[in-house]
Coordinates of C-alpha atoms in Angstrom, one line a residue:
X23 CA 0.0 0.0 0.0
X24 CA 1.4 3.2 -1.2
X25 CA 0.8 6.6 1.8
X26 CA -0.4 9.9 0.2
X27 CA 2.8 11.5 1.8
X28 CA 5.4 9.0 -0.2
X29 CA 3.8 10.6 -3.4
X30 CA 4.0 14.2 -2.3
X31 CA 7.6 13.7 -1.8
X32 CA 10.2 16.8 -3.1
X33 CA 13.5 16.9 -2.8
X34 CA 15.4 18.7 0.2
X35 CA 15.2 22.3 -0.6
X36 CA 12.6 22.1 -2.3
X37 CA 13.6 22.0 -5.9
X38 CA 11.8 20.1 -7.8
X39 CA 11.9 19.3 -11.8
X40 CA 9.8 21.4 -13.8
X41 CA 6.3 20.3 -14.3
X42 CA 4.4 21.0 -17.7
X43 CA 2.0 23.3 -16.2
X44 CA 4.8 25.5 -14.3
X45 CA 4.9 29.0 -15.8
X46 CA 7.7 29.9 -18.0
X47 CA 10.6 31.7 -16.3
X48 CA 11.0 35.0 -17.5
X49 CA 15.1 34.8 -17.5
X50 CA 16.3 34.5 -20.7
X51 CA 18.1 31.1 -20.9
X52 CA 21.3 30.5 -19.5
X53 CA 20.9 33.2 -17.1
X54 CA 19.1 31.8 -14.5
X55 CA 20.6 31.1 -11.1
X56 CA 19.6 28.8 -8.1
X57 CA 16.9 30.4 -5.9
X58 CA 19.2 30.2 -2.5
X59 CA 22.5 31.5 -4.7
X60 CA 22.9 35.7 -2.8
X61 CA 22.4 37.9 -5.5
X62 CA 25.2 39.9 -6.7
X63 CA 24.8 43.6 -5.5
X64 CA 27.3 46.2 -7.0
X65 CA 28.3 49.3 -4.8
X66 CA 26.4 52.6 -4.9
X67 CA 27.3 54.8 -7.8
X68 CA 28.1 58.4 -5.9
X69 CA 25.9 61.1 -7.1
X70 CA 28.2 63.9 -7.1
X71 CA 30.3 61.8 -9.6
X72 CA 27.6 60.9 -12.0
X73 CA 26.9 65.0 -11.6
X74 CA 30.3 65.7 -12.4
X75 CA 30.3 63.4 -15.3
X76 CA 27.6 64.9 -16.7
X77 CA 28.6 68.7 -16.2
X78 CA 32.0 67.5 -17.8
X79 CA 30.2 66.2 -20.6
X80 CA 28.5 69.7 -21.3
X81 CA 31.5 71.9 -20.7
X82 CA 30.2 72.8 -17.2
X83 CA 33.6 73.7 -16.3
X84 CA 33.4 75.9 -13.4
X85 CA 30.3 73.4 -11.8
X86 CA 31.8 70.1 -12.7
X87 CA 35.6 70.5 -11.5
X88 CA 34.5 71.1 -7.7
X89 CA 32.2 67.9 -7.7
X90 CA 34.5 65.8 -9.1
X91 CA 37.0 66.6 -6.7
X92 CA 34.2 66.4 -3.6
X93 CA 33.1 63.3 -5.0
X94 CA 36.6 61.5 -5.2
X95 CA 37.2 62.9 -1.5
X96 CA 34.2 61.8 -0.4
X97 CA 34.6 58.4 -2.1
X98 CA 37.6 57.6 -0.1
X99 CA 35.8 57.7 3.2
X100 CA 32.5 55.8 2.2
X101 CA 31.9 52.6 0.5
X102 CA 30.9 53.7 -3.1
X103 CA 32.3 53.3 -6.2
X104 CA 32.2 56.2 -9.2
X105 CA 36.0 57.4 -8.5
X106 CA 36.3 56.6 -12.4
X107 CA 33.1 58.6 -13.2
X108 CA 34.0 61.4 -11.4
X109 CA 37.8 61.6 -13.2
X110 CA 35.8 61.4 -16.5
X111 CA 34.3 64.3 -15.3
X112 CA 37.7 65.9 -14.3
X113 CA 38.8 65.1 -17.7
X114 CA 36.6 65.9 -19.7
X115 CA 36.4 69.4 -18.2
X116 CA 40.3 69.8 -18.9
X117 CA 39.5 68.7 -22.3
X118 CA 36.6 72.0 -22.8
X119 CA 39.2 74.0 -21.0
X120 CA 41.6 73.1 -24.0
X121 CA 39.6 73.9 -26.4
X122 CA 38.6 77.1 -25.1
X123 CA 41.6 78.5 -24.5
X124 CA 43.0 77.2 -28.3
X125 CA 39.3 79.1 -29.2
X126 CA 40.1 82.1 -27.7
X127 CA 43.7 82.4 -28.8
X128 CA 42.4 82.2 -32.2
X129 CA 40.0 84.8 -31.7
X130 CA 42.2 87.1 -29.9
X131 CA 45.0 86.3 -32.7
X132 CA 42.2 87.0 -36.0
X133 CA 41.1 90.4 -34.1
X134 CA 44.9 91.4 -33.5
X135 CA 45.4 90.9 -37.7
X136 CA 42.0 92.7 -38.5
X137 CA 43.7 95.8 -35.9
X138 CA 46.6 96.1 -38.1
X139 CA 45.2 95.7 -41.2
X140 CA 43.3 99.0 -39.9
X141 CA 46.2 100.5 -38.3
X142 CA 47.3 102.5 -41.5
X143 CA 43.6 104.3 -41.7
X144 CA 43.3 107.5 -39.1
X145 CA 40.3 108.7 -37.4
X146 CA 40.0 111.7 -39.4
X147 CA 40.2 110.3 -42.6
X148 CA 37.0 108.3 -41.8
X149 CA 35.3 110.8 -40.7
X150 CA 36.2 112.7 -44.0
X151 CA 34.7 110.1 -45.7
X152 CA 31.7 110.2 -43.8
X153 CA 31.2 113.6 -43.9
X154 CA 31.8 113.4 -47.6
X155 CA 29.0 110.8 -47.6
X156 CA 26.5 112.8 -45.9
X157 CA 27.2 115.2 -47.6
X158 CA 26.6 113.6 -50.8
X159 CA 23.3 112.1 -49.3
X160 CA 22.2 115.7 -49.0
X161 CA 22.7 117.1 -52.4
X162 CA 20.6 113.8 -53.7
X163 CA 17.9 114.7 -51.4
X164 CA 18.2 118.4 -52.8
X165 CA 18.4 117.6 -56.4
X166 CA 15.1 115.1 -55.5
X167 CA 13.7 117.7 -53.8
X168 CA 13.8 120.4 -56.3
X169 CA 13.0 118.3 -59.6
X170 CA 9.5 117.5 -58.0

């Protein structure tokens, strides 16, 4: 004679092998892992890192150069990870400041030329001319005036 319990039997654990009317396991396959297994937990991303990151990434200069250097001081005393997000931010704000300062050199250095190429003109010879000019201006409006 067979007991109702023997039949009900499972395994220690209680893992059992998958039944046909069991739902389907949304974990792709392969991926799954053993009920009991701990799960793997990363460390906390900081904050001010992922801030500094993204100021860094925008040319924020002046906003994301002091997080990144609170977030890496503050990373040393606590537990989380992002020290790589926050010098990411650190350079990519040295990179912006690069480029500005190649941007404004340029700038500075095409205004210089333009100067110079305008040295050679005085003051009063442009305001001859645009005396002359007015000047002009008015005998059109003259001439117009007295041929209607």
């Amino acid at each position: 004679m067979i007991y109702p319990a023997v039949m009900s039997w499972e395994p220690p654990g209680g893992n059992r092998p998958p039944q046909p009317h069991d739902p389907v396991p949304s974990v792709p396959h392969g991926l799954a892992t053993h009920p009991d297994a701990p799960r793997p937990r990363g460390r906390k991303k900081s904050v001010t890192a992922i801030a500094a990151l993204l100021f860094g990434t925008f040319g924020m200069v002046p906003i994301a150069v002091p997080l990144a250097i609170a977030a890496l001081l503050r990373l040393r005393r606590s537990g989380k990870s992002g020290s790589s997000l926050a010098i990411s931010g650190l350079l990519l704000s040295a990179g912006w400041t690069v480029i500005g300062v190649v941007a404004a050199l340029l700038f500075i250095g095409a205004t210089a030329s333009h100067r110079t190429s305008l040295s050679g003109v005085s003051f009063s010879a442009l305001k001859g001319r645009a005396h002359s000019s007015s000047s002009h201006l008015a005998g059109v409006v003259q001439a117009a005036s007295s041929a209607a």
